[in-house]
Short mmCIF file of N, CA, C and O in Angstrom, two decimals:
data_model
loop_
_atom_site.label_atom_id
_atom_site.label_comp_id
_atom_site.label_asym_id
_atom_site.label_seq_id
_atom_site.Cartn_x
_atom_site.Cartn_y
_atom_site.Cartn_z
N THR A 1 119.53 180.96 11.50
CA THR A 1 119.41 179.84 11.07
C THR A 1 119.98 178.82 10.27
O THR A 1 120.30 177.66 9.68
N TRP A 2 121.33 179.66 10.00
CA TRP A 2 122.25 178.92 8.70
C TRP A 2 122.72 177.36 9.27
O TRP A 2 122.73 176.66 8.28
N GLN A 3 122.86 177.41 10.30
CA GLN A 3 123.05 175.89 11.08
C GLN A 3 122.04 174.81 11.44
O GLN A 3 122.16 174.00 11.78
N GLY A 4 121.05 175.71 11.08
CA GLY A 4 119.66 174.76 11.49
C GLY A 4 119.30 174.93 13.02
O GLY A 4 118.16 174.00 13.01
N THR A 5 119.74 175.78 13.69
CA THR A 5 119.10 175.89 15.13
C THR A 5 119.27 177.57 15.14
O THR A 5 119.78 178.37 14.28
N ASP A 6 118.22 178.10 16.09
CA ASP A 6 118.22 179.63 16.39
C ASP A 6 119.75 179.95 17.20
O ASP A 6 120.41 178.97 17.54
N ARG A 7 120.07 181.33 16.90
CA ARG A 7 121.60 181.66 17.45
C ARG A 7 120.79 182.91 18.31
O ARG A 7 120.05 183.81 17.68
N ARG A 8 121.19 183.09 19.36
CA ARG A 8 121.23 183.96 20.06
C ARG A 8 121.71 185.63 19.73
O ARG A 8 123.30 185.13 19.19
N THR A 9 121.30 186.69 19.59
CA THR A 9 122.02 187.71 19.03
C THR A 9 123.12 187.99 20.10
O THR A 9 123.89 188.79 19.13
N ALA A 10 123.09 187.85 20.91
CA ALA A 10 124.18 188.18 21.60
C ALA A 10 125.62 187.24 21.38
O ALA A 10 126.54 187.93 21.66
N SER A 11 125.29 186.28 20.64
CA SER A 11 126.62 185.45 20.06
C SER A 11 127.08 186.08 18.49
O SER A 11 128.13 185.51 18.41
N LEU A 12 126.19 187.15 18.29
CA LEU A 12 127.22 187.69 17.07
C LEU A 12 128.31 188.51 17.22
O LEU A 12 128.41 189.06 18.16
N SER A 13 129.36 188.13 16.21
CA SER A 13 130.47 189.22 16.32
C SER A 13 130.14 190.43 15.86
O SER A 13 128.89 190.43 15.59
N GLY A 14 131.41 191.42 16.19
CA GLY A 14 131.06 192.46 15.84
C GLY A 14 130.53 192.80 14.07
O GLY A 14 129.61 193.39 14.08
N GLY A 15 131.24 192.09 13.35
CA GLY A 15 130.90 192.22 11.89
C GLY A 15 129.56 191.77 11.64
O GLY A 15 128.59 192.14 10.85
N GLU A 16 128.83 190.63 12.19
CA GLU A 16 127.74 190.15 12.23
C GLU A 16 126.66 191.15 12.55
O GLU A 16 125.47 191.39 12.09
N THR A 17 127.00 191.49 13.81
CA THR A 17 126.25 192.36 14.33
C THR A 17 125.75 194.07 13.52
O THR A 17 124.77 194.60 13.27
N PHE A 18 127.33 194.52 12.99
CA PHE A 18 127.09 195.48 11.96
C PHE A 18 126.12 195.03 10.56
O PHE A 18 125.62 196.15 10.25
N MET A 19 126.46 194.03 10.25
CA MET A 19 125.71 193.56 8.88
C MET A 19 124.06 193.33 9.31
O MET A 19 123.30 194.10 8.51
N ALA A 20 123.87 192.93 10.50
CA ALA A 20 122.48 192.56 10.84
C ALA A 20 121.90 193.78 11.09
O ALA A 20 120.54 194.29 10.73
N SER A 21 122.58 195.18 11.66
CA SER A 21 121.95 196.57 11.77
C SER A 21 121.67 196.90 10.56
O SER A 21 120.87 197.94 10.53
N LEU A 22 122.57 196.83 9.85
CA LEU A 22 122.44 197.57 8.41
C LEU A 22 121.01 197.07 7.30
O LEU A 22 120.28 197.61 7.08
N ALA A 23 121.06 195.78 7.82
CA ALA A 23 120.12 195.07 7.12
C ALA A 23 118.78 195.74 7.58
O ALA A 23 117.73 195.82 6.98
N LEU A 24 118.51 195.70 8.45
CA LEU A 24 117.44 195.90 9.59
C LEU A 24 117.21 197.73 9.30
O LEU A 24 115.78 197.59 9.05
N ALA A 25 118.18 198.41 9.24
CA ALA A 25 117.78 199.70 8.95
C ALA A 25 117.26 199.99 7.45
O ALA A 25 116.46 200.82 7.41
N LEU A 26 117.92 199.20 6.62
CA LEU A 26 117.35 199.50 5.32
C LEU A 26 116.08 198.86 5.06
O LEU A 26 115.10 199.08 4.52
N GLY A 27 115.72 197.66 5.72
CA GLY A 27 114.51 197.12 5.50
C GLY A 27 113.54 197.83 6.44
O GLY A 27 112.35 197.99 5.67
N LEU A 28 113.70 198.30 7.27
CA LEU A 28 112.74 199.43 7.83
C LEU A 28 112.59 200.48 7.41
O LEU A 28 111.53 201.02 7.17
N ALA A 29 113.50 201.20 6.63
CA ALA A 29 113.38 201.99 5.75
C ALA A 29 112.50 202.09 4.54
O ALA A 29 111.39 202.44 4.17
N GLU A 30 112.51 200.57 4.11
CA GLU A 30 111.65 200.19 3.16
C GLU A 30 110.22 200.23 3.16
O GLU A 30 109.28 200.25 2.45
N ILE A 31 109.92 199.47 4.83
CA ILE A 31 108.48 199.34 5.26
C ILE A 31 107.69 200.59 5.22
O ILE A 31 106.98 200.75 4.99
N VAL A 32 108.80 201.49 6.07
CA VAL A 32 108.11 202.62 6.19
C VAL A 32 107.72 203.56 4.68
O VAL A 32 106.56 204.52 4.86
N GLN A 33 108.66 203.57 4.20
CA GLN A 33 108.02 204.31 2.81
C GLN A 33 106.69 203.52 2.25
O GLN A 33 105.85 203.97 2.07
N GLU A 34 106.96 202.30 2.01
CA GLU A 34 105.68 201.49 1.37
C GLU A 34 104.41 201.68 2.32
O GLU A 34 103.38 201.86 1.60
N ASN A 35 104.57 201.86 3.54
CA ASN A 35 103.29 201.85 4.62
C ASN A 35 103.07 203.65 5.01
O ASN A 35 102.00 203.49 5.54
N ASN A 36 103.38 204.44 4.50
CA ASN A 36 103.01 205.85 4.97
C ASN A 36 103.20 206.70 3.60
O ASN A 36 103.34 207.43 3.84
N GLY A 37 102.49 206.27 2.90
CA GLY A 37 101.89 207.16 1.57
C GLY A 37 102.74 208.10 1.33
O GLY A 37 102.25 209.16 1.23
N GLY A 38 103.61 207.73 0.39
CA GLY A 38 104.90 208.33 -0.25
C GLY A 38 105.96 209.34 0.38
O GLY A 38 106.62 209.91 0.18
N VAL A 39 106.00 208.81 2.12
CA VAL A 39 106.98 209.33 2.84
C VAL A 39 108.29 208.76 2.00
O VAL A 39 108.40 207.46 1.96
N GLU A 40 109.14 209.20 1.85
CA GLU A 40 110.47 209.02 1.35
C GLU A 40 111.77 209.12 2.29
O GLU A 40 111.98 210.21 2.62
N ILE A 41 112.30 208.26 2.50
CA ILE A 41 113.53 208.08 3.14
C ILE A 41 114.77 207.98 2.30
O ILE A 41 114.96 206.83 1.81
N ASP A 42 115.44 209.46 2.09
CA ASP A 42 116.30 209.34 1.03
C ASP A 42 117.62 209.42 1.37
O ASP A 42 118.46 209.27 0.65
N THR A 43 117.83 209.40 2.75
CA THR A 43 119.29 209.35 3.43
C THR A 43 119.69 208.66 4.71
O THR A 43 118.72 208.39 5.17
N LEU A 44 120.62 208.08 4.75
CA LEU A 44 121.04 207.27 5.46
C LEU A 44 122.32 207.54 5.98
O LEU A 44 123.40 208.21 5.48
N PHE A 45 122.71 207.64 7.00
CA PHE A 45 123.87 208.16 7.95
C PHE A 45 124.45 206.69 8.72
O PHE A 45 123.57 205.93 9.40
N ILE A 46 125.35 206.43 8.43
CA ILE A 46 126.07 205.03 9.09
C ILE A 46 127.48 205.54 9.93
O ILE A 46 128.15 206.44 9.40
N ASP A 47 127.28 205.40 11.00
CA ASP A 47 128.51 205.75 12.03
C ASP A 47 129.38 204.52 12.56
O ASP A 47 129.15 203.81 13.37
N GLU A 48 130.60 204.29 11.88
CA GLU A 48 131.46 203.43 12.06
C GLU A 48 131.09 202.09 11.81
O GLU A 48 130.12 201.79 11.19
N GLY A 49 131.48 201.14 12.17
CA GLY A 49 131.05 199.54 12.24
C GLY A 49 132.16 198.91 11.13
O GLY A 49 131.98 197.50 11.27
N PHE A 50 132.61 199.87 10.40
CA PHE A 50 133.34 199.41 9.10
C PHE A 50 134.56 198.39 9.39
O PHE A 50 134.82 197.47 8.92
N GLY A 51 134.93 198.60 10.61
CA GLY A 51 136.20 198.18 10.86
C GLY A 51 136.20 196.87 11.54
O GLY A 51 136.83 196.03 11.80
N THR A 52 135.08 196.48 11.99
CA THR A 52 134.45 195.18 12.24
C THR A 52 134.30 194.02 11.11
O THR A 52 134.11 192.66 11.34
N LEU A 53 134.36 194.48 10.01
CA LEU A 53 133.91 193.52 8.43
C LEU A 53 135.55 193.13 8.26
O LEU A 53 136.27 193.82 8.09
N ASP A 54 135.10 191.47 7.74
CA ASP A 54 136.20 191.28 7.15
C ASP A 54 136.37 191.68 5.55
O ASP A 54 135.35 192.78 5.41
N ALA A 55 137.52 191.55 4.77
CA ALA A 55 137.52 191.95 3.58
C ALA A 55 136.35 191.96 2.77
O ALA A 55 135.66 192.62 1.87
N ASP A 56 135.66 190.78 2.67
CA ASP A 56 134.74 190.24 1.45
C ASP A 56 133.31 190.88 2.35
O ASP A 56 132.74 191.69 1.48
N ASN A 57 133.14 191.24 3.79
CA ASN A 57 131.82 191.81 4.18
C ASN A 57 131.89 193.06 3.61
O ASN A 57 130.99 193.82 3.14
N LEU A 58 133.28 193.68 3.87
CA LEU A 58 133.09 195.15 3.56
C LEU A 58 133.02 195.47 2.16
O LEU A 58 132.52 196.62 1.82
N ARG A 59 133.67 194.48 1.57
CA ARG A 59 133.05 195.07 -0.20
C ARG A 59 131.67 194.60 -0.50
O ARG A 59 131.18 195.92 -1.18
N LEU A 60 131.06 193.86 0.10
CA LEU A 60 129.65 193.61 -0.04
C LEU A 60 128.94 194.90 0.63
O LEU A 60 127.97 195.12 -0.09
N VAL A 61 129.76 195.47 1.69
CA VAL A 61 128.42 196.61 2.17
C VAL A 61 128.86 197.77 1.23
O VAL A 61 128.20 198.64 0.95
N ILE A 62 130.10 198.07 0.79
CA ILE A 62 130.46 199.06 -0.15
C ILE A 62 129.85 199.04 -1.18
O ILE A 62 129.00 200.05 -1.69
N GLU A 63 129.57 198.04 -1.91
CA GLU A 63 128.99 197.58 -2.96
C GLU A 63 127.54 197.94 -2.63
O GLU A 63 126.62 198.64 -3.71
N THR A 64 126.90 197.39 -1.65
CA THR A 64 125.38 197.54 -1.74
C THR A 64 125.17 199.02 -1.39
O THR A 64 124.26 199.78 -1.81
N LEU A 65 126.28 200.10 -0.49
CA LEU A 65 125.84 201.63 -0.10
C LEU A 65 125.83 202.02 -1.49
O LEU A 65 125.01 202.87 -2.11
N GLU A 66 126.84 201.64 -2.73
CA GLU A 66 126.92 202.24 -3.88
C GLU A 66 125.89 201.87 -4.42
O GLU A 66 125.51 203.27 -5.55
N ALA A 67 125.11 200.87 -4.45
CA ALA A 67 124.05 200.80 -5.54
C ALA A 67 122.82 201.59 -4.89
O ALA A 67 122.08 202.24 -5.68
N LEU A 68 122.81 201.88 -3.64
CA LEU A 68 121.72 202.36 -2.88
C LEU A 68 122.21 203.98 -3.59
O LEU A 68 121.13 204.49 -3.77
N GLN A 69 123.14 204.64 -3.50
CA GLN A 69 123.30 205.54 -3.91
C GLN A 69 123.05 206.22 -5.23
O GLN A 69 122.30 206.96 -5.75
N MET A 70 123.19 205.19 -6.43
CA MET A 70 122.99 204.90 -7.55
C MET A 70 121.24 205.00 -7.85
O MET A 70 120.73 205.81 -8.92
N GLN A 71 120.58 204.52 -6.80
CA GLN A 71 119.27 204.75 -6.79
C GLN A 71 118.59 206.17 -6.65
O GLN A 71 117.40 206.07 -6.30
N GLY A 72 119.64 206.72 -6.40
CA GLY A 72 119.16 208.38 -5.36
C GLY A 72 119.16 208.36 -4.10
O GLY A 72 118.91 209.32 -3.48
N ARG A 73 119.69 207.56 -3.23
CA ARG A 73 119.75 207.53 -2.13
C ARG A 73 121.20 208.42 -1.48
O ARG A 73 122.26 208.23 -2.09
N ARG A 74 120.81 209.14 -0.64
CA ARG A 74 122.14 210.06 0.08
C ARG A 74 122.68 209.13 1.34
O ARG A 74 122.01 208.69 1.91
N ILE A 75 123.80 208.63 0.98
CA ILE A 75 124.62 207.70 2.14
C ILE A 75 125.58 208.86 2.80
O ILE A 75 126.46 209.15 2.02
N GLY A 76 125.50 209.02 4.09
CA GLY A 76 126.68 209.83 4.97
C GLY A 76 127.33 208.46 5.83
O GLY A 76 126.68 207.93 6.65
N LEU A 77 128.52 208.41 5.71
CA LEU A 77 129.43 207.72 6.34
C LEU A 77 130.45 208.47 6.93
O LEU A 77 130.97 209.13 7.14
N ILE A 78 130.62 207.46 8.47
CA ILE A 78 131.66 207.96 9.56
C ILE A 78 132.61 206.81 9.72
O ILE A 78 132.16 205.77 10.12
N SER A 79 133.83 207.12 9.09
CA SER A 79 134.77 205.75 9.07
C SER A 79 136.43 206.25 9.13
O SER A 79 136.68 207.50 8.80
N HIS A 80 136.98 205.12 9.98
CA HIS A 80 138.17 205.88 10.12
C HIS A 80 138.94 204.49 9.03
O HIS A 80 140.28 204.40 8.95
N VAL A 81 138.33 203.72 8.54
CA VAL A 81 138.92 202.49 7.57
C VAL A 81 139.36 202.91 6.20
O VAL A 81 138.55 203.61 5.25
N GLU A 82 140.55 202.80 5.97
CA GLU A 82 141.01 203.39 4.86
C GLU A 82 140.43 203.17 3.40
O GLU A 82 140.35 203.72 2.92
N GLU A 83 139.76 201.75 3.26
CA GLU A 83 139.39 201.22 2.19
C GLU A 83 138.02 202.12 1.85
O GLU A 83 138.02 202.65 0.74
N MET A 84 137.49 202.44 3.06
CA MET A 84 136.11 203.42 2.85
C MET A 84 136.66 204.83 2.26
O MET A 84 136.12 205.25 1.54
N LYS A 85 137.72 205.12 2.79
CA LYS A 85 138.19 206.78 2.70
C LYS A 85 138.67 206.64 1.01
O LYS A 85 138.32 207.33 0.42
N ASN A 86 139.13 205.57 0.72
CA ASN A 86 139.82 205.53 -0.43
C ASN A 86 138.44 205.28 -1.56
O ASN A 86 138.90 205.65 -2.59
N ARG A 87 137.52 204.55 -1.26
CA ARG A 87 136.59 204.60 -2.27
C ARG A 87 135.28 205.60 -2.62
O ARG A 87 134.47 205.65 -3.22
N ILE A 88 135.23 206.39 -1.20
CA ILE A 88 134.34 207.62 -1.40
C ILE A 88 135.11 209.12 -1.87
O ILE A 88 136.07 209.24 -1.14
N GLN A 89 134.00 209.26 -2.88
CA GLN A 89 135.16 210.51 -3.35
C GLN A 89 134.61 211.93 -2.40
O GLN A 89 135.65 212.66 -2.17
N ALA A 90 133.47 212.13 -2.51
CA ALA A 90 133.07 213.05 -1.58
C ALA A 90 133.12 213.19 -0.17
O ALA A 90 132.78 211.89 0.09
N GLN A 91 133.91 213.94 0.67
CA GLN A 91 134.44 213.75 1.91
C GLN A 91 134.57 215.04 2.52
O GLN A 91 134.76 216.11 2.22
N VAL A 92 134.04 214.88 3.84
CA VAL A 92 134.46 216.01 4.69
C VAL A 92 135.36 215.40 5.69
O VAL A 92 135.08 214.47 6.65
N VAL A 93 136.29 215.99 5.97
CA VAL A 93 137.70 215.45 6.67
C VAL A 93 137.74 216.31 8.14
O VAL A 93 137.98 217.44 7.77
N VAL A 94 137.97 215.66 9.21
CA VAL A 94 138.11 216.17 10.54
C VAL A 94 139.14 216.30 10.91
O VAL A 94 139.64 214.79 11.18
N SER A 95 140.17 216.98 10.78
CA SER A 95 141.31 216.67 11.46
C SER A 95 141.86 217.39 12.92
O SER A 95 141.47 218.54 12.95
N LYS A 96 142.18 216.50 14.17
CA LYS A 96 142.54 217.42 15.38
C LYS A 96 143.88 218.05 15.15
O LYS A 96 144.70 217.48 14.37
N GLY A 97 143.98 219.26 15.85
CA GLY A 97 145.48 219.62 16.03
C GLY A 97 145.44 220.35 17.17
O GLY A 97 144.43 220.49 18.20
N GLN A 98 146.74 221.01 17.42
CA GLN A 98 146.80 221.73 18.85
C GLN A 98 145.84 223.21 19.01
O GLN A 98 145.47 223.09 20.30
N GLY A 99 145.66 223.42 18.03
CA GLY A 99 144.83 224.65 18.02
C GLY A 99 143.34 224.42 18.16
O GLY A 99 142.49 225.12 17.99
N GLY A 100 143.06 222.99 17.81
CA GLY A 100 141.50 222.65 17.79
C GLY A 100 141.67 221.89 16.26
O GLY A 100 142.36 221.57 15.78
N SER A 101 140.33 221.45 16.37
CA SER A 101 139.74 220.83 15.12
C SER A 101 139.83 221.43 13.76
O SER A 101 139.30 222.65 13.82
N THR A 102 140.17 220.86 12.24
CA THR A 102 139.99 221.82 11.13
C THR A 102 139.15 220.74 10.30
O THR A 102 138.91 219.71 10.75
N LEU A 103 138.16 221.62 9.52
CA LEU A 103 137.19 220.92 8.52
C LEU A 103 137.96 220.95 7.47
O LEU A 103 137.98 222.35 6.71
N ARG A 104 138.06 219.96 6.44
CA ARG A 104 138.04 220.43 4.87
C ARG A 104 137.18 219.49 4.37
O ARG A 104 136.82 218.09 4.53
N VAL A 105 136.81 219.91 3.10
CA VAL A 105 135.82 219.12 2.31
C VAL A 105 136.41 219.24 1.14
O VAL A 105 136.80 219.85 0.35
N ASP A 106 136.44 217.79 0.65
CA ASP A 106 136.96 217.13 -0.68
C ASP A 106 136.05 216.44 -1.34
O ASP A 106 135.16 215.75 -1.27
N PHE A 107 136.22 216.97 -2.61
CA PHE A 107 135.07 216.47 -3.70
C PHE A 107 136.03 215.51 -4.87
O PHE A 107 136.83 215.77 -5.35
#
């Protein structure tokens, strides 16, 4: 409703779809926690989508996820976006090679 009219979700860009999906997931987690007598949802996994964001929205998403982490949530991210890799300290890195994939854990 930013423009004063309704907008079909099919018209959202990739970045807008990612932001809407993230907002819905976070909101749903809050509602489930509030309405289910102490059920705590403390882990969130996000698989890609970061590459669809412009620089400002990527920064906003990173800051939001960092704030959630500081509140005690565990955040698991799957991403190929370089800025995400540079900002996240604890990483499980999967690399493919001729003999198969290898796994490395960095802290």
